[in-house]
Coordinates of N, CA and C in Angstrom, one line a residue:
X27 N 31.1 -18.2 32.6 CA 29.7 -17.7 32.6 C 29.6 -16.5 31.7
X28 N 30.6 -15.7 32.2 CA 30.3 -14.1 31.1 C 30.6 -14.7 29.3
X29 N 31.9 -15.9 29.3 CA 32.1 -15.9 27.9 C 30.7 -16.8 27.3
X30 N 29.8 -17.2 28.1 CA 28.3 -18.1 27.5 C 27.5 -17.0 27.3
X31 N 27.1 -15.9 28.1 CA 26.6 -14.5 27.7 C 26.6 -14.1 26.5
X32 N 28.1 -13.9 26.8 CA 28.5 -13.0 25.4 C 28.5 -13.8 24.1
X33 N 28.6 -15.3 23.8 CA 27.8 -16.1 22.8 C 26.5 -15.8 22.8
X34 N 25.7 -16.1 23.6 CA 24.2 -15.6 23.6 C 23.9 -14.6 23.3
X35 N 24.3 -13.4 23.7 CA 24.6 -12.4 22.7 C 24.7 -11.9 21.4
X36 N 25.8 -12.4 20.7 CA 26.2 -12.4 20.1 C 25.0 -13.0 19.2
X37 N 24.5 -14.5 19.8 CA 23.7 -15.4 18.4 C 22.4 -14.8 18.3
X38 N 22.0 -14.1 19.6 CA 20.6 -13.1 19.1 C 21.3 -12.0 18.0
X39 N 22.2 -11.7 18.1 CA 22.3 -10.4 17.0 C 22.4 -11.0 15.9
X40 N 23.7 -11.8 15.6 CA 23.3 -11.8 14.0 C 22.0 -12.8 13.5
X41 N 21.1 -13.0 14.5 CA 19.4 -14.0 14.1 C 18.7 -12.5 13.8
X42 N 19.1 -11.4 14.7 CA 18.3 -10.4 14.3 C 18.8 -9.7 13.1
X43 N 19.9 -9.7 12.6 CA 20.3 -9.4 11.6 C 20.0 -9.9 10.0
X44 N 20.3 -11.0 10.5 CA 19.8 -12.2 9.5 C 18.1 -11.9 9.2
X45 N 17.6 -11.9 10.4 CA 15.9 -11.2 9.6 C 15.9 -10.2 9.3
X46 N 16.6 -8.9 9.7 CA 16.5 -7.8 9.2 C 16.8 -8.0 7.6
X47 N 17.9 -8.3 7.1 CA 18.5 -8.4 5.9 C 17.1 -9.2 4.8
X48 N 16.3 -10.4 5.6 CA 15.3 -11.1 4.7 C 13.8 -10.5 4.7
X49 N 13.9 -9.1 5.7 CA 13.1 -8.3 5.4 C 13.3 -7.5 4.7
X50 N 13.9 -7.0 4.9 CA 14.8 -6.0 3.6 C 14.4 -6.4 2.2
X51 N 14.9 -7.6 1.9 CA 14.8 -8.1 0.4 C 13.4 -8.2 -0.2
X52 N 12.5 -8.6 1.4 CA 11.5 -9.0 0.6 C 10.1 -7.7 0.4
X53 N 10.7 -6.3 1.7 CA 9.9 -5.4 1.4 C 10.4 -4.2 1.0
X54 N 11.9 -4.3 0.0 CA 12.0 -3.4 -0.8 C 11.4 -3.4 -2.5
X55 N 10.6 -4.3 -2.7 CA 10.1 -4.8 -4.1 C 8.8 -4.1 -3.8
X56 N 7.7 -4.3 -2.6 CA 6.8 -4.5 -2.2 C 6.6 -2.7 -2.3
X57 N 7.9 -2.1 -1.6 CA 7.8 -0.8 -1.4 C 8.2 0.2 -2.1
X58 N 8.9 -0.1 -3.3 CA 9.4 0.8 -4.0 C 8.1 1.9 -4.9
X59 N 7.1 1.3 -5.0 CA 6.3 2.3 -6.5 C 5.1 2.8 -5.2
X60 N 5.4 3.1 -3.6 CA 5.1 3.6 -3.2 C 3.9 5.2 -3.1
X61 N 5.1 5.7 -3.8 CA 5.0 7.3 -4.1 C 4.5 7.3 -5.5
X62 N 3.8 6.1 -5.9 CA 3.2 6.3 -7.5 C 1.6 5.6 -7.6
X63 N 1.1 5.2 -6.2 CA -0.2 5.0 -6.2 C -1.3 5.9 -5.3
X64 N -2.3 6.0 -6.2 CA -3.1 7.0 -6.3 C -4.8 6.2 -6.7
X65 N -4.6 5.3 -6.4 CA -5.9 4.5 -6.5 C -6.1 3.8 -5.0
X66 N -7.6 3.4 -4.7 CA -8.1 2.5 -3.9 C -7.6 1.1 -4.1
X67 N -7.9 1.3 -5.3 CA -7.4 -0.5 -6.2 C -5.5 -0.8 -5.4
X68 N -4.9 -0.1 -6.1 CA -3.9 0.2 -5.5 C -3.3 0.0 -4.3
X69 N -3.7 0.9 -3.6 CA -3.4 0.9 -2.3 C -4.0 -0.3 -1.4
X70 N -5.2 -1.1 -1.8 CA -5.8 -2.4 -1.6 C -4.7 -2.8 -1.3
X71 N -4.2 -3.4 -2.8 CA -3.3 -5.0 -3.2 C -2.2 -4.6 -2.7
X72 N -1.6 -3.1 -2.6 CA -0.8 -2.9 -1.3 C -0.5 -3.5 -0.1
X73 N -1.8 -3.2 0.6 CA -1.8 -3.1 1.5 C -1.9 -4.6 2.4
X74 N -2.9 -5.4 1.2 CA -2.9 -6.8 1.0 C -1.3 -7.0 1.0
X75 N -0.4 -7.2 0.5 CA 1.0 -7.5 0.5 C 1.3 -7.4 1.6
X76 N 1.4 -6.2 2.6 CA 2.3 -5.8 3.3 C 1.4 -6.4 4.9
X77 N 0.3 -7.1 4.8 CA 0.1 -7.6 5.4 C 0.7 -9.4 5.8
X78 N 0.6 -9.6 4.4 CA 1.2 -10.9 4.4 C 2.9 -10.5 4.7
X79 N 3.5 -9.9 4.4 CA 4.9 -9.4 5.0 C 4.9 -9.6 6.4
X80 N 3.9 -8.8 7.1 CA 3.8 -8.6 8.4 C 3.3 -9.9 9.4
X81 N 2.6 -10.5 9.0 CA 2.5 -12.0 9.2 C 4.0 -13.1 9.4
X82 N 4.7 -12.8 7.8 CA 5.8 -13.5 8.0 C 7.1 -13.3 8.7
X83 N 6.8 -11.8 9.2 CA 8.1 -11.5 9.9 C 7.3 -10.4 11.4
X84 N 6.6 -11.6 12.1 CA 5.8 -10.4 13.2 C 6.9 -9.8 14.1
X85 N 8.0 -9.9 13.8 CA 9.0 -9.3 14.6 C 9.5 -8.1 14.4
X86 N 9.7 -7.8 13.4 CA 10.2 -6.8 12.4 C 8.8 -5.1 12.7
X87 N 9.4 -4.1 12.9 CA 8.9 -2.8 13.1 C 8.9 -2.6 11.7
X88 N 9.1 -2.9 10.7 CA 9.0 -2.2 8.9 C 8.2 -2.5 8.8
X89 N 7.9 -4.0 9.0 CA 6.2 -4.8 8.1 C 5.4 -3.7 8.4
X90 N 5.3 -3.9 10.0 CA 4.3 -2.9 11.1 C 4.3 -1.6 10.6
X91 N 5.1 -0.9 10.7 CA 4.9 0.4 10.0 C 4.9 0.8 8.7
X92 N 4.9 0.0 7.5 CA 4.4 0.3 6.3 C 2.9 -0.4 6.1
X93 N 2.5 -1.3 6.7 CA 1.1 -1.4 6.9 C 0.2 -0.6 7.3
X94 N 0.6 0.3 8.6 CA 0.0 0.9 9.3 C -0.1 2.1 8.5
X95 N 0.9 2.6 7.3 CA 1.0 3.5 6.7 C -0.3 3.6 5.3
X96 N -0.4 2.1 4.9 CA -1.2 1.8 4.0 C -2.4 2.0 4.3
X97 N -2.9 1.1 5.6 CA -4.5 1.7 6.0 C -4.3 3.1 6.2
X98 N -4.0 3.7 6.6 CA -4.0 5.0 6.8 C -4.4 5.5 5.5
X99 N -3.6 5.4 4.1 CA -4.0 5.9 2.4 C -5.2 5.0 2.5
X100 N -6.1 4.3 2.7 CA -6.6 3.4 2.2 C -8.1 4.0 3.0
X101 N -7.7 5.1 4.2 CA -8.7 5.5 4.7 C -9.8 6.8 3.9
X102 N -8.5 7.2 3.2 CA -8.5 8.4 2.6 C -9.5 8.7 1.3
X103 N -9.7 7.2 0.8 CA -10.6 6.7 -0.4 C -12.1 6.5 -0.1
X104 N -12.1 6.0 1.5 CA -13.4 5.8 1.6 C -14.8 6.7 1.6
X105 N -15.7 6.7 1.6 CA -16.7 7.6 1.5 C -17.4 7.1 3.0
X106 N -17.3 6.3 3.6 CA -18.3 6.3 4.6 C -17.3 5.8 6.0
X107 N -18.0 6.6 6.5 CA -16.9 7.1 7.8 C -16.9 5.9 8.8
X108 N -17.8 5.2 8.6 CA -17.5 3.6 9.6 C -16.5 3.1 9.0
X109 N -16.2 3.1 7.3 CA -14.8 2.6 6.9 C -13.9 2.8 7.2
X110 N -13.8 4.2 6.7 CA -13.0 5.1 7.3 C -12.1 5.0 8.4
X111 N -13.2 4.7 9.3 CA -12.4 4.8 10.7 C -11.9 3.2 11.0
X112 N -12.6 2.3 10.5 CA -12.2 0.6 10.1 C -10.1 0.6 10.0
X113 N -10.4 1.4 9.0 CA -8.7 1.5 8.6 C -7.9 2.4 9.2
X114 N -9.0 3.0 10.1 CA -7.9 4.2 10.7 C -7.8 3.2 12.4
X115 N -8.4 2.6 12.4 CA -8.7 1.7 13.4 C -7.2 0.5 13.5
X116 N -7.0 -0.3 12.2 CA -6.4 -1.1 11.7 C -4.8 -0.4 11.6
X117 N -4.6 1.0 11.5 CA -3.5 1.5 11.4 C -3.0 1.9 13.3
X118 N -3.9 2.2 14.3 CA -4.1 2.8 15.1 C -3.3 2.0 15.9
X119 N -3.9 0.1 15.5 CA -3.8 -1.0 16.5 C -2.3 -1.4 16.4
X120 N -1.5 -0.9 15.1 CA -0.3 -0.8 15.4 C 0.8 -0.5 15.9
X121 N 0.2 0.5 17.1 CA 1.3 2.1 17.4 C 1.9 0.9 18.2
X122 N 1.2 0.4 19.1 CA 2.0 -0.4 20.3 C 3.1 -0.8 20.1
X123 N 2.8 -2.5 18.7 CA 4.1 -2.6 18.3 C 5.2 -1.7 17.6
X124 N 4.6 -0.9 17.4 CA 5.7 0.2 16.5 C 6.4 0.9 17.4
X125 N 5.5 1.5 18.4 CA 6.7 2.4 19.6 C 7.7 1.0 20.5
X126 N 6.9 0.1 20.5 CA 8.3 -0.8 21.2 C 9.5 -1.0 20.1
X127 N 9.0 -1.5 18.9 CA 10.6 -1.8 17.9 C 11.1 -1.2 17.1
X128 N 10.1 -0.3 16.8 CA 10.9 0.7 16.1 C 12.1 2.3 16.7
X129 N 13.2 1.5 15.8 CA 14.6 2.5 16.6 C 14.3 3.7 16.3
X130 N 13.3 4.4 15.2 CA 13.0 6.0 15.0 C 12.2 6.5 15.4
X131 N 12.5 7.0 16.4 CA 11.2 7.5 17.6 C 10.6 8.5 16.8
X132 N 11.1 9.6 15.6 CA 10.3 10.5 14.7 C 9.4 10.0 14.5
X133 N 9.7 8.8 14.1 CA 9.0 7.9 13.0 C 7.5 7.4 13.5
X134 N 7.5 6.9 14.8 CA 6.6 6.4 15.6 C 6.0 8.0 15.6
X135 N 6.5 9.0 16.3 CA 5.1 10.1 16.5 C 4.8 10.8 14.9
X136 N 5.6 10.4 14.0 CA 4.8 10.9 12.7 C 3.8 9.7 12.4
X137 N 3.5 8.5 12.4 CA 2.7 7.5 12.4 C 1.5 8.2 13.0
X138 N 1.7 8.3 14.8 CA 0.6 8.7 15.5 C -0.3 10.1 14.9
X139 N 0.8 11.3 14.5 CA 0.4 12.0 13.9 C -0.6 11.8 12.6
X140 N 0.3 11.0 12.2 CA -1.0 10.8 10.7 C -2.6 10.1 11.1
X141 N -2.1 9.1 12.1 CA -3.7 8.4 12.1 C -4.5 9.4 13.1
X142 N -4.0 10.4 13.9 CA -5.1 11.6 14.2 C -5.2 12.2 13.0
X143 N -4.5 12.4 12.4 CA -5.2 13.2 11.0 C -6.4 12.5 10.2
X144 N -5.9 11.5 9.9 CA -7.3 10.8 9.5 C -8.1 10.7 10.5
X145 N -7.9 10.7 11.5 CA -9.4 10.7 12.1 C -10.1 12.0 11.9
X146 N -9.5 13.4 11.8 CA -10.1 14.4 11.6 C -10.9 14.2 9.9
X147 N -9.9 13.7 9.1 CA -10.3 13.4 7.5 C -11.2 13.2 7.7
X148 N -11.6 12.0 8.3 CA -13.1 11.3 7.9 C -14.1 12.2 8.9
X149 N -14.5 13.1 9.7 CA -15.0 13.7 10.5 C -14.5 15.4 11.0
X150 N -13.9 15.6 9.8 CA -13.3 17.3 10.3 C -13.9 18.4 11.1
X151 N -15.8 18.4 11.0 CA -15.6 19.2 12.1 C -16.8 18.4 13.1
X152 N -16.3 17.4 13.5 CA -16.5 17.0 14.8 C -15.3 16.3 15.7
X153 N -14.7 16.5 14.6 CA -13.2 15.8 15.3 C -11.5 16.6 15.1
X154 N -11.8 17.7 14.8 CA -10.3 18.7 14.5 C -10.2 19.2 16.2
X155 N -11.1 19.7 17.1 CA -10.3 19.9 17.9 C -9.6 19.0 19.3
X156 N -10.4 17.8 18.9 CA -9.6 16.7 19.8 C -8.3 16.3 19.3
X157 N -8.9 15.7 17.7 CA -7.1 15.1 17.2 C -6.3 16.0 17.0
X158 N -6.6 17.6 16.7 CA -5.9 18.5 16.1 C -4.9 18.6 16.8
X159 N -4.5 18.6 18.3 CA -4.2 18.6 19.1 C -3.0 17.8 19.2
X160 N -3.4 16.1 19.0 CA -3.0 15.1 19.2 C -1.8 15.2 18.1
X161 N -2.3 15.8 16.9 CA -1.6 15.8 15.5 C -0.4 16.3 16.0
X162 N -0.5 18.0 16.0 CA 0.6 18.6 16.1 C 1.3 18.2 17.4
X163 N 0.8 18.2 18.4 CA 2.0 17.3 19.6 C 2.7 16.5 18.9
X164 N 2.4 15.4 18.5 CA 3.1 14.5 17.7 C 4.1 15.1 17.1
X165 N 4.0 15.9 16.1 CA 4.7 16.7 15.5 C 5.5 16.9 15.6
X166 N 5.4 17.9 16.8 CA 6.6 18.6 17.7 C 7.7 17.7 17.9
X167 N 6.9 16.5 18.8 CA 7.8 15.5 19.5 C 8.8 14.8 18.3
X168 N 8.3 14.8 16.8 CA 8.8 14.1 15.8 C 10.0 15.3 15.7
X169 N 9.9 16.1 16.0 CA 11.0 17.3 15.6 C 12.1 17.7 16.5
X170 N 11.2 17.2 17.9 CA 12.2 16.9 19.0 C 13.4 16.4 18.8
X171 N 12.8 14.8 18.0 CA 14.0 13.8 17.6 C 14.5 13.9 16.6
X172 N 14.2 14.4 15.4 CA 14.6 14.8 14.3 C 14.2 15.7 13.5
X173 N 14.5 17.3 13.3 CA 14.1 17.9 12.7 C 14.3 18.0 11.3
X174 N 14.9 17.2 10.7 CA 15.1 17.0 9.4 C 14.5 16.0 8.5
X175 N 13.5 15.2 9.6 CA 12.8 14.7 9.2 C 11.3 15.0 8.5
X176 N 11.5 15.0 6.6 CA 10.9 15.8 6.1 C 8.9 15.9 6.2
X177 N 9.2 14.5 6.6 CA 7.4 14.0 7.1 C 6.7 14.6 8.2
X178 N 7.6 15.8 9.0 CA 7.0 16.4 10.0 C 6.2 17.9 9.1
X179 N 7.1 18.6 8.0 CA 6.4 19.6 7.4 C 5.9 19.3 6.4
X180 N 5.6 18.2 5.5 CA 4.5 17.6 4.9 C 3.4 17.4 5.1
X181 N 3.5 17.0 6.7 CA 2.2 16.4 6.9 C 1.2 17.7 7.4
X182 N 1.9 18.7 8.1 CA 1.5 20.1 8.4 C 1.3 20.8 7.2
X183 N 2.2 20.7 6.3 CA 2.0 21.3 4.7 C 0.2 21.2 4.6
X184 N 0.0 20.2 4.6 CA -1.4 19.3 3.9 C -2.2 19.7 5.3
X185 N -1.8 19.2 6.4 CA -3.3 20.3 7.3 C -3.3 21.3 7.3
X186 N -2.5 22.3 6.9 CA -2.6 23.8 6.8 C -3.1 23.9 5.6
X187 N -3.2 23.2 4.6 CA -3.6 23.5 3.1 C -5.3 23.6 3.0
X188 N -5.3 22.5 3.9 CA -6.5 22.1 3.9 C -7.4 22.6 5.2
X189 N -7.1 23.7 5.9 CA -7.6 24.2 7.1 C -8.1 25.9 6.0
X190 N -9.4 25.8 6.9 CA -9.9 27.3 6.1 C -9.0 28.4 6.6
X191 N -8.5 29.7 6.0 CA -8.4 30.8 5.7 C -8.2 31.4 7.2
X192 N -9.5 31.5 7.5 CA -10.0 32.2 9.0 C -9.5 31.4 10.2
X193 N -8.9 30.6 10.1 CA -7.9 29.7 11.2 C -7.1 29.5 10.9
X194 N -6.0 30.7 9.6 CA -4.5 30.4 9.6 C -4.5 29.0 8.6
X195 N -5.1 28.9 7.7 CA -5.1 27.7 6.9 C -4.7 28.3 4.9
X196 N -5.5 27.4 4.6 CA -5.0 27.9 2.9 C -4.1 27.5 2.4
X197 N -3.6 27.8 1.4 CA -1.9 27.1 0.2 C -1.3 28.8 0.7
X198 N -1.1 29.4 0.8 CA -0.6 30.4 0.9 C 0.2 30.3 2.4
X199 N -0.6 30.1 3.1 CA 0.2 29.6 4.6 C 0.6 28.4 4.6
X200 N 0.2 27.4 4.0 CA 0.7 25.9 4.0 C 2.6 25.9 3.0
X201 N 2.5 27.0 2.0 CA 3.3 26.7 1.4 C 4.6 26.6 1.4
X202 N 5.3 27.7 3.0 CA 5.9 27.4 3.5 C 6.7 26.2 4.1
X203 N 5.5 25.4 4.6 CA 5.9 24.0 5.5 C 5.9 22.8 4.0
X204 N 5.8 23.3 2.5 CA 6.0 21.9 1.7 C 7.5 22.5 1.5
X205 N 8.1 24.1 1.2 CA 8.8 24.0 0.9 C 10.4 23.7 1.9
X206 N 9.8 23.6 3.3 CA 11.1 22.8 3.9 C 11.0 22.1 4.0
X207 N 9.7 20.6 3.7 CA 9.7 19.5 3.1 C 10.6 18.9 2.1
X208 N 10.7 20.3 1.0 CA 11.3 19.5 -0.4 C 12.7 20.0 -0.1
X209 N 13.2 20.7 1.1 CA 14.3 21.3 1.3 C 15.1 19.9 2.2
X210 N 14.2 19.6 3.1 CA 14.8 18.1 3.4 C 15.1 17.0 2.7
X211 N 13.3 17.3 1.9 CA 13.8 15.5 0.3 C 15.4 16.1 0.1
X212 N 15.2 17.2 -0.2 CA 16.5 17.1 -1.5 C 17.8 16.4 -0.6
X213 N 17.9 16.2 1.1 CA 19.1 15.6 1.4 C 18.9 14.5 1.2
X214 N 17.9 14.1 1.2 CA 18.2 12.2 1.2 C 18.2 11.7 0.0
X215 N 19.0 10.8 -0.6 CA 19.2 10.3 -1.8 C 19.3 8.6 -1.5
X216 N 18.8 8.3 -0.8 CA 18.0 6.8 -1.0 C 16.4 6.6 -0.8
X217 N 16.4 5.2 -1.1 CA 15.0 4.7 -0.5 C 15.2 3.5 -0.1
X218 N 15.6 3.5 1.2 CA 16.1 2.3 2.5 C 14.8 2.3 3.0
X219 N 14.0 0.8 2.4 CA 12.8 0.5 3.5 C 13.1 0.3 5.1
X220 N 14.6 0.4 5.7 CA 14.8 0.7 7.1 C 15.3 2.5 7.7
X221 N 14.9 3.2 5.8 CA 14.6 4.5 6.7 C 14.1 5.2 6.2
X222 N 12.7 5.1 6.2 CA 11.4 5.5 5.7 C 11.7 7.0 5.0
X223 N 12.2 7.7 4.9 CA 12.3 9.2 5.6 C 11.8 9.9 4.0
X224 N 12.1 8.7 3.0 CA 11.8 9.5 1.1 C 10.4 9.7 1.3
X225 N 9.2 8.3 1.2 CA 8.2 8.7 1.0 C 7.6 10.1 1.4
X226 N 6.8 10.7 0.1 CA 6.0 11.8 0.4 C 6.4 13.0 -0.9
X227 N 7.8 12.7 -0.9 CA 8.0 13.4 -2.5 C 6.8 13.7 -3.3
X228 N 6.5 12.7 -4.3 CA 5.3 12.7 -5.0 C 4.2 14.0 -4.2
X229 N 4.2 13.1 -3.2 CA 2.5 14.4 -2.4 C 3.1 15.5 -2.8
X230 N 4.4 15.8 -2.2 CA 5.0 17.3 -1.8 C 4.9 18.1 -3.0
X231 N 5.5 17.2 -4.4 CA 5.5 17.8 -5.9 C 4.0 18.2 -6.2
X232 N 3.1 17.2 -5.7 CA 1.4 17.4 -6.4 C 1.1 18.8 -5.4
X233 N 1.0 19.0 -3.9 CA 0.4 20.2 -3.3 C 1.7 21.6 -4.1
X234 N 2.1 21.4 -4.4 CA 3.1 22.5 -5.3 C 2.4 22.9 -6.3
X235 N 2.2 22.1 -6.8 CA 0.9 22.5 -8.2 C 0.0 22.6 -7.6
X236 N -0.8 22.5 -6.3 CA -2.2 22.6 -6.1 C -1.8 24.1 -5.5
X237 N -0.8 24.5 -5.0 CA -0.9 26.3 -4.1 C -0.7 27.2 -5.6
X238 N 0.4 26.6 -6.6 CA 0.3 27.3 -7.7 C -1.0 27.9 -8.0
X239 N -2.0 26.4 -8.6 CA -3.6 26.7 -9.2 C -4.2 27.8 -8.4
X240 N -3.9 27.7 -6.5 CA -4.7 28.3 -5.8 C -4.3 29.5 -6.0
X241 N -2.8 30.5 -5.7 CA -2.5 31.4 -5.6 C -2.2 31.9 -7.4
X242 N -2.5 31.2 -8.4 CA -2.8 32.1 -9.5 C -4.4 32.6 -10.0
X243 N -5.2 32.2 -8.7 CA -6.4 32.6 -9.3 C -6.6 34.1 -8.9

């Protein structure tokens, strides 16, 4: 009986391996020019992709959390806040499956963190002191698990940048939290769609130049 287990065993892992590996192949193409779009159009046919990914592998925590990552950019474009919240909606309905399969619990409360952020995005002052809340908890907890996880002072980079003056906000107080951002990029030297941890570079380099423009005026 134990040696029929331990076959059973055994044949769920390398089945789960075996899809890991054909997820891999098929959403490292999908995800590589990540950190180089900057359009609606863009982030669309993205998002479009990684939907169909997510369809063919509903097992898999990557599909699920690079999708959920996409609506989230995709919320960012919109002008009208029923959209807005459409795709922040669409990323939201994710968390479920993400906190069950995904092995990087950072990873899971920097998700949650972002889609409270957008909800503030699309509604900042009727909605900063409920999610604001929700955001930085998340935060924390992502630091809990990994504090080298550069996506925790990024994403605070960008709500401190973007928070007025008179509440501890600005590029002058933000600029601290991008630069242990780019203090973390500089350890990681891959881009493993099973470990998210690169994206955001690009953002981190662009609000660098945006505290410059701010603090040389």
């Amino acid at each position: 009986m134990k040696q029929v287990l331990l076959s059973v065993v055994l044949a769920f892992t390398l089945q789960a391996n075996a899809q890991d590996e054909g997820v891999i192949k098929d959403l490292t193409p999908v995800c590589a020019d990540l950190d180089s779009l900057h359009t609606a159009e863009a982030w669309k046919t993205k998002s479009d992709q990684l939907a169909v990914l997510k369809e063919k592998y509903p097992e898999s925590w990557m599909t699920v959390y690079y999708y959920a990552y996409s609506c989230i950019q995709l919320s960012y474009f919109e002008p009208s806040l029923a959209i807005k919240d459409a795709f922040v909606d669409q990323a939201e309905a994710q968390l479920a499956d993400l906190e069950e399969k995904c092995p990087l619990k950072d990873e899971v409360f920097i998700m949650k963190a972002m889609v409270a952020n957008a909800r503030i995005g699309a509604d900042p002052e009727n909605r900063w002191q409920k999610y604001g809340k929700i955001f930085d908890d998340n935060l924390k907890a992502a630091k809990g698990v990994n504090e080298n996880d550069p996506h925790i002072y990024l994403l605070k980079g960008i709500a401190t940048f973007y928070t007025p003056k008179m509440f501890g906000g600005g590029a002058k107080n933000a600029k601290m939290y991008f630069e242990k951002a780019q203090a973390k990029y500089d350890l990681i030297t891959y881009t493993d769609v099973n470990r998210p941890y690169w994206w955001g570079r690009s953002t981190c380099a662009y609000f660098f130049g945006e505290i410059a423009k701010e603090l040389g005026k």
